[in-house]
Coordinates of C-alpha atoms and ligand atoms in Angstrom, one line a residue:
M1 CA -12.6 122.5 105.4
F2 CA -11.3 120.3 102.6
S3 CA -11.1 123.3 100.2
F4 CA -7.3 122.6 99.8
L5 CA -8.3 119.3 98.1
R6 CA -10.5 121.0 95.5
K7 CA -9.3 121.3 92.0
S8 CA -8.6 125.0 91.1
K9 CA -11.6 126.4 89.3
M10 CA -11.8 126.0 85.5
N11 CA -14.3 127.7 83.3
T12 CA -15.3 126.0 80.0
V13 CA -15.5 128.2 76.9
T14 CA -17.5 127.0 73.9
V15 CA -16.8 128.7 70.5
E16 CA -20.1 128.9 68.5
G17 CA -20.0 127.0 65.2
S18 CA -16.8 125.2 66.0
P19 CA -16.1 121.9 67.8
T20 CA -13.6 123.8 70.1
T21 CA -14.1 123.9 73.8
L22 CA -11.5 125.2 76.2
D23 CA -10.9 124.8 79.9
I24 CA -9.5 128.0 81.3
P25 CA -7.9 128.2 84.7
A26 CA -8.8 131.1 87.0
G27 CA -6.9 134.3 86.2
K28 CA -6.0 133.6 82.6
T29 CA -7.4 135.8 79.8
L30 CA -9.5 134.4 77.1
L31 CA -6.9 135.3 74.5
E32 CA -4.0 133.7 76.5
A33 CA -6.0 130.4 76.8
M34 CA -7.0 130.4 73.1
L35 CA -3.4 131.0 72.0
D36 CA -2.0 128.5 74.5
A37 CA -4.4 126.0 72.8
G38 CA -2.9 126.8 69.4
L39 CA -6.0 128.6 68.1
A40 CA -5.2 131.4 65.7
M41 CA -7.4 133.9 67.4
P42 CA -6.8 137.4 65.8
H43 CA -4.7 139.6 68.1
D44 CA -2.1 142.3 67.8
C45 CA -1.2 144.4 70.9
K46 CA -2.5 142.2 73.8
V47 CA -2.9 145.4 75.9
G48 CA -6.5 146.4 75.0
S49 CA -5.4 149.1 72.4
C50 CA -6.0 147.7 68.9
G51 CA -9.4 146.0 69.1
T52 CA -8.2 143.1 66.9
C53 CA -9.1 140.4 69.4
K54 CA -12.8 141.2 69.7
F55 CA -15.3 138.4 70.2
K56 CA -19.0 138.3 70.9
L57 CA -20.1 137.2 74.4
V58 CA -23.1 135.0 73.7
S59 CA -23.6 133.8 77.3
G60 CA -21.7 133.8 80.6
K61 CA -19.9 136.3 82.7
I62 CA -16.4 137.9 82.3
G63 CA -14.3 140.3 84.2
E64 CA -12.2 142.8 82.3
L65 CA -8.6 143.9 83.0
S66 CA -9.4 147.2 81.3
P67 CA -12.8 148.2 79.8
S68 CA -13.4 147.0 76.2
A69 CA -14.9 150.5 75.7
L70 CA -11.3 151.8 75.3
A71 CA -10.8 150.1 72.0
L72 CA -14.3 149.2 70.7
E73 CA -17.1 151.4 69.3
G74 CA -20.4 151.9 71.1
D75 CA -22.5 149.8 68.7
E76 CA -20.0 146.9 69.0
L77 CA -20.2 147.1 72.8
R78 CA -24.1 147.2 72.6
S79 CA -24.0 144.1 70.4
G80 CA -22.0 142.2 73.0
F81 CA -18.5 142.5 71.6
R82 CA -15.6 142.5 74.1
L83 CA -11.8 142.1 74.0
A84 CA -10.4 138.6 74.4
C85 CA -7.0 140.0 75.7
Q86 CA -8.8 141.8 78.5
A87 CA -11.5 139.2 79.3
I88 CA -11.2 136.9 82.3
P89 CA -13.9 134.3 82.3
R90 CA -16.0 134.3 85.6
S91 CA -18.3 131.5 84.5
D92 CA -18.6 129.0 81.7
L93 CA -18.9 131.0 78.4
T94 CA -20.2 130.7 74.9
I95 CA -18.6 133.1 72.5
A96 CA -18.7 133.8 68.8
V97 CA -15.7 134.9 66.7
D98 CA -15.9 136.4 63.2
A99 CA -12.6 134.9 61.9
P100 CA -12.2 131.2 61.2
L101 CA -10.2 129.8 64.1
S102 CA -7.7 127.6 62.4
Q103 CA -5.0 125.8 64.3
G104 CA -1.8 128.0 64.5
I105 CA 1.5 127.6 66.3
A106 CA 0.9 127.1 70.0
I107 CA 2.3 129.9 72.2
A108 CA 5.0 128.6 74.7
T109 CA 7.4 130.0 77.2
Y110 CA 11.2 129.5 76.7
R111 CA 14.2 130.3 78.8
G112 CA 16.5 132.6 76.8
T113 CA 20.0 133.9 77.4
I114 CA 21.3 137.1 75.8
V115 CA 24.3 136.1 73.8
A116 CA 24.9 139.4 72.0
A117 CA 23.7 143.0 72.4
Q118 CA 25.2 145.1 69.6
R119 CA 24.6 148.9 69.0
L120 CA 23.2 149.2 65.5
C121 CA 22.9 153.0 65.7
E122 CA 22.5 155.7 68.3
D123 CA 19.3 154.4 69.8
I124 CA 18.8 150.8 68.6
I125 CA 20.4 147.6 69.9
G126 CA 20.5 144.4 68.0
L127 CA 19.7 141.7 70.6
T128 CA 20.5 138.0 70.1
I129 CA 18.9 135.5 72.4
E130 CA 19.7 131.8 72.6
L131 CA 16.7 129.7 73.6
D132 CA 16.7 126.5 75.7
R133 CA 14.9 124.7 72.8
P134 CA 13.9 125.5 69.2
L135 CA 11.0 127.9 68.4
A136 CA 8.9 128.1 65.2
F137 CA 7.4 131.4 64.0
T138 CA 6.1 133.1 60.9
P139 CA 8.1 136.1 59.7
G140 CA 6.3 139.3 60.9
Q141 CA 5.4 137.8 64.3
Y142 CA 6.7 138.9 67.7
A143 CA 7.8 137.6 71.1
D144 CA 7.2 138.8 74.6
L145 CA 10.4 139.3 76.7
T146 CA 10.3 139.5 80.5
A147 CA 13.5 140.7 82.2
P148 CA 14.5 140.0 85.8
G149 CA 13.2 142.7 88.2
I150 CA 11.0 144.4 85.5
E151 CA 7.3 143.9 86.0
G152 CA 5.3 142.8 82.9
A153 CA 6.5 141.6 79.5
R154 CA 7.5 143.8 76.5
S155 CA 6.8 142.8 72.9
Y156 CA 9.5 142.7 70.2
S157 CA 9.2 141.6 66.6
F158 CA 11.5 139.0 65.2
A159 CA 14.1 140.8 63.0
F160 CA 14.8 137.9 60.7
A161 CA 13.1 135.1 58.9
T162 CA 13.4 131.4 59.7
V163 CA 13.0 129.6 56.5
G164 CA 10.7 126.8 57.4
E165 CA 12.9 125.6 60.3
P166 CA 12.4 126.2 64.0
T167 CA 15.4 128.1 65.5
Q168 CA 17.1 128.4 68.9
Q169 CA 18.7 131.8 68.1
L170 CA 16.4 134.9 68.0
H171 CA 17.3 138.4 66.8
F172 CA 15.5 141.6 67.7
H173 CA 16.0 145.4 67.0
I174 CA 15.2 147.3 70.2
R175 CA 15.0 151.1 70.3
H176 CA 15.7 153.0 73.4
V177 CA 12.7 154.7 74.9
P178 CA 14.3 157.0 77.6
G179 CA 12.6 156.5 80.9
G180 CA 11.1 153.1 79.7
A181 CA 11.7 150.3 82.2
F182 CA 12.8 147.5 79.8
T183 CA 14.8 149.6 77.4
D184 CA 16.6 151.6 80.1
W185 CA 17.5 148.2 81.7
L186 CA 18.9 147.0 78.3
F187 CA 20.7 150.1 77.3
C188 CA 22.4 151.1 80.7
T189 CA 25.0 148.3 80.6
D190 CA 26.1 145.2 78.6
R191 CA 23.4 142.5 79.4
T192 CA 25.2 139.7 77.7
G193 CA 24.8 136.5 79.7
M194 CA 21.5 137.6 81.4
E195 CA 18.5 135.3 81.3
L196 CA 15.1 136.4 80.0
K197 CA 11.7 134.7 79.8
V198 CA 10.6 134.5 76.1
T199 CA 6.9 133.8 75.3
A200 CA 6.1 133.4 71.6
P201 CA 5.1 133.4 68.8
Y202 CA 2.4 136.2 68.8
G203 CA 0.8 138.4 66.1
Q204 CA -0.6 138.0 62.6
F205 CA 1.5 140.5 60.6
A206 CA 2.7 138.3 57.8
L207 CA 3.5 138.2 54.1
K208 CA 0.4 137.5 52.0
D209 CA 0.3 135.2 49.0
S210 CA 0.1 137.6 46.1
T211 CA 1.9 138.7 43.0
A212 CA 1.3 142.5 43.6
P213 CA 4.3 144.8 44.1
I214 CA 5.1 145.3 47.7
L215 CA 5.2 148.7 49.4
C216 CA 6.8 148.7 52.9
I217 CA 6.7 151.7 55.2
A218 CA 8.8 151.5 58.4
G219 CA 9.6 153.9 61.1
G220 CA 12.6 153.4 63.5
S221 CA 12.9 149.9 64.8
G222 CA 9.7 149.1 62.8
L223 CA 12.2 147.9 60.2
A224 CA 12.6 144.7 62.2
P225 CA 9.5 142.7 61.0
I226 CA 9.7 144.4 57.6
I227 CA 13.2 142.8 57.1
S228 CA 11.8 139.5 58.4
I229 CA 9.0 139.6 55.8
L230 CA 11.3 140.7 53.0
E231 CA 13.7 137.8 53.8
Q232 CA 10.7 135.5 53.5
A233 CA 9.7 137.0 50.1
L234 CA 13.3 136.5 49.0
D235 CA 13.1 132.9 49.9
R236 CA 9.9 132.7 47.9
G237 CA 11.7 133.9 44.8
A238 CA 12.0 137.7 45.2
D239 CA 10.0 138.2 42.0
R240 CA 7.7 141.0 43.3
A241 CA 8.8 144.6 42.9
V242 CA 9.5 146.3 46.2
H243 CA 9.3 150.0 47.3
L244 CA 10.7 150.4 50.8
L245 CA 10.2 153.7 52.6
Y246 CA 12.1 154.1 55.8
G247 CA 11.8 157.0 58.3
A248 CA 14.3 157.9 61.0
R249 CA 15.0 161.1 62.8
R250 CA 18.7 161.7 61.9
Q251 CA 21.5 160.0 60.1
S252 CA 22.7 158.7 63.5
N253 CA 19.3 156.8 63.9
L254 CA 19.6 155.0 60.5
Y255 CA 20.6 151.3 60.8
A256 CA 20.5 148.0 58.9
L257 CA 21.5 149.8 55.6
D258 CA 23.9 147.0 54.9
K259 CA 21.1 144.4 55.4
I260 CA 18.9 146.3 53.0
A261 CA 21.7 146.6 50.4
A262 CA 22.3 142.9 50.6
L263 CA 18.5 142.2 50.1
R264 CA 18.4 144.6 47.1
Q265 CA 21.5 142.9 45.6
R266 CA 19.8 139.4 45.7
W267 CA 16.3 140.7 44.6
M268 CA 15.2 139.5 41.2
A269 CA 12.7 142.3 40.6
P270 CA 13.1 146.1 41.0
F271 CA 13.8 147.1 44.6
E272 CA 13.6 150.9 45.4
F273 CA 14.8 152.1 48.8
F274 CA 13.9 155.6 50.1
P275 CA 15.1 156.7 53.6
A276 CA 13.8 160.0 54.9
L277 CA 15.0 162.0 57.9
S278 CA 12.6 164.1 60.0
D279 CA 15.1 166.0 62.3
E280 CA 18.4 166.1 60.4
E281 CA 20.4 169.3 60.9
P282 CA 19.6 171.6 57.9
D283 CA 23.3 172.1 57.1
S284 CA 24.4 168.4 57.3
D285 CA 25.8 166.4 54.4
W286 CA 22.5 164.3 54.1
A287 CA 21.6 164.3 50.4
G288 CA 18.4 162.1 50.8
A289 CA 14.9 163.1 51.5
R290 CA 14.0 165.2 54.6
G291 CA 10.6 165.3 56.4
L292 CA 8.2 162.7 57.5
I293 CA 8.4 159.3 55.7
T294 CA 4.7 159.5 55.0
E295 CA 5.4 162.6 52.7
Q296 CA 7.1 160.1 50.4
I297 CA 4.0 158.0 49.8
A298 CA 2.5 160.2 47.1
D299 CA 5.6 159.8 45.0
V300 CA 5.4 156.0 44.7
A301 CA 4.6 155.2 41.1
D302 CA 1.4 153.2 40.5
L303 CA 0.6 153.4 44.2
A304 CA -2.9 151.8 44.0
A305 CA -1.4 148.6 42.5
H306 CA 0.6 147.8 45.6
E307 CA 0.1 145.6 48.6
A308 CA 1.3 147.5 51.7
Y309 CA 3.1 146.5 54.9
L310 CA 3.4 149.2 57.6
C311 CA 5.3 149.0 60.8
G312 CA 6.4 151.4 63.6
P313 CA 4.8 154.1 65.7
P314 CA 1.0 154.1 65.7
A315 CA 0.7 157.7 64.6
M316 CA 2.9 157.1 61.5
I317 CA 0.8 154.0 60.6
D318 CA -2.5 155.8 61.0
F319 CA -1.4 158.6 58.8
A320 CA 0.1 156.2 56.2
E321 CA -3.1 154.0 56.2
A322 CA -5.3 157.1 55.6
Q323 CA -3.2 158.1 52.6
L324 CA -3.2 154.6 51.1
L325 CA -7.0 154.3 51.5
A326 CA -7.4 157.7 49.9
A327 CA -5.1 156.6 47.0
G328 CA -7.5 153.7 46.3
L329 CA -5.9 150.7 48.1
S330 CA -8.4 148.5 49.7
R331 CA -8.2 147.7 53.4
S332 CA -7.6 144.1 52.6
V333 CA -4.2 144.8 51.0
I334 CA -2.9 146.9 53.9
S335 CA -1.2 145.0 56.7
A336 CA 0.0 147.0 59.7
D337 CA 2.0 146.2 62.9
R338 CA 1.6 149.1 65.4
F339 CA 4.2 149.2 68.2
L340 CA 1.3 149.9 70.6
D341 CA 1.4 150.0 74.3
R342 CA -1.2 150.9 77.0
S343 CA -0.3 154.6 76.5
N344 CA -1.9 154.4 73.0
R345 CA -5.4 153.6 74.1
T346 CA -8.0 156.1 73.0
Ligands
FAD401 C1 3.4 143.9 68.7 C2 4.5 144.9 69.1 C3 5.8 144.7 68.6 C4 6.8 145.5 69.0 N1 8.1 145.4 68.5 C5 9.0 146.2 68.8 C6 10.4 146.1 68.2 O1 10.6 145.2 67.4 N2 11.3 147.0 68.5 C7 11.1 148.0 69.4 O2 12.0 148.8 69.7 N3 9.9 148.1 70.0 C8 8.9 147.3 69.8 N4 7.6 147.4 70.4 C9 7.5 148.4 71.5 C10 8.0 147.7 72.8 O3 7.1 146.6 73.1 C11 8.0 148.6 74.1 O4 6.7 149.2 74.2 C12 9.1 149.6 74.0 O5 10.4 149.0 73.9 C13 9.1 150.4 75.3 O6 9.4 149.5 76.5 P1 9.9 150.1 77.8 O7 9.8 149.1 78.9 O8 11.3 150.7 77.7 O9 8.9 151.3 78.1 P2 7.8 151.4 79.3 O10 7.1 152.7 79.1 O11 8.3 151.1 80.6 O12 6.8 150.3 78.9 C14 6.2 150.2 77.6 C15 4.8 149.6 77.8 O13 4.9 148.3 78.4 C16 3.8 148.1 79.2 N5 4.0 147.9 80.6 C17 4.7 148.8 81.4 N6 4.7 148.3 82.6 C18 4.0 147.1 82.6 C19 3.7 146.1 83.6 N7 4.0 146.3 84.8 N8 3.0 145.1 83.2 C20 2.6 144.9 81.9 N9 2.9 145.8 80.9 C21 3.6 146.9 81.3 C22 2.9 149.3 79.1 O14 2.0 149.1 78.0 C23 3.9 150.4 78.7 O15 3.3 151.5 78.1 C24 6.6 146.6 70.0 C25 5.3 146.7 70.5 C26 4.3 145.9 70.1 C27 2.9 146.0 70.7
FES402 S1 -5.0 142.3 71.0 FE1 -6.7 142.8 72.3 S2 -7.0 144.9 71.9 FE2 -5.2 144.4 70.8

């Protein structure tokens, strides 16, 4: 009868080989709790598609928002691996994680106001959001945006670099997905002045410490985190050669060309830029490359010496990754940010 006085149930999670223990309130996923605590648990999509957040369940019980089998292999499942973004603890747990769990930037929720929504091309809006307080992130990371009246959050990559300083003004490049709830909402009228919930920072797509030449492959609004990463490389001295391949459908879908031109102008090392159009009218005035952007990869000189950053549609990334591996790049020098959603689960 005094159940209303009981504290809401917490489950304690112990991470093997680390001093870390977490108290997780009912209903939270394991990944949410780890990120809230500032633990740099590997993750990417947060919707059970990519398999990046896998952990080994050593003891205890979990419920799953969607089956881990959708993203993990049979032998991984048999060895006890599960997805942290889909796991809801149902008892105290002991888990093991392959990656070292260093302390990262804690995820927090901010109140944001849209202060500008500018068309960058036919199907991409540049969205500027002013936060109620400063946010720190690493270039390449992303935020979850929740709009009024739309169920669930949508993920968008920061389209600029903060150079060491937290910032209150965020920029995103958002492509219209016709029929998509969030992007239909954003594109149907001017949303300036509207409030959004912003939860950030997420993701581990980031510039590596290296001197190797950089190969970037972006499709559509996948240019957003690539620009962010290149701005960071510029701040570090811009002394690494860059090869940027950028795929769009038609000339009317190209954007940020002025931004890329400005980066190239300030770059200290060679900076090659190759846009390619997949659906341009055959008789148009386009003098550049035509076809899929991945068809340009084989023409990159000294391909195997590069460190690669890929961002955009999952199919483009899978194809590019396969070509790079076949050309002799090792998996450790290929970083990819797939714009995954639940529809991409295998
Ligand atoms: C890490 C990451 C970064 C991304 N960065 C960008 C970017 O910078 N620019 C860009 O244009 N796109 C980006 N995307 C894609 C973006 O998140 C959206 O998927 C896309 O804009 C379509 O959203 P929509 O609401 O219009 O379409 P919808 O089809 O309505 O939704 C897209 C997806 O959102 C999820 N969803 C839908 N309803 C719900 C719900 N009720 N609760 C929870 N989730 C739901 C589903 O997974 C659905 O497939 C990124 C995706 C990821 C994973
Ligand atoms: S982050 Fe969990 S499957 Fe992608």
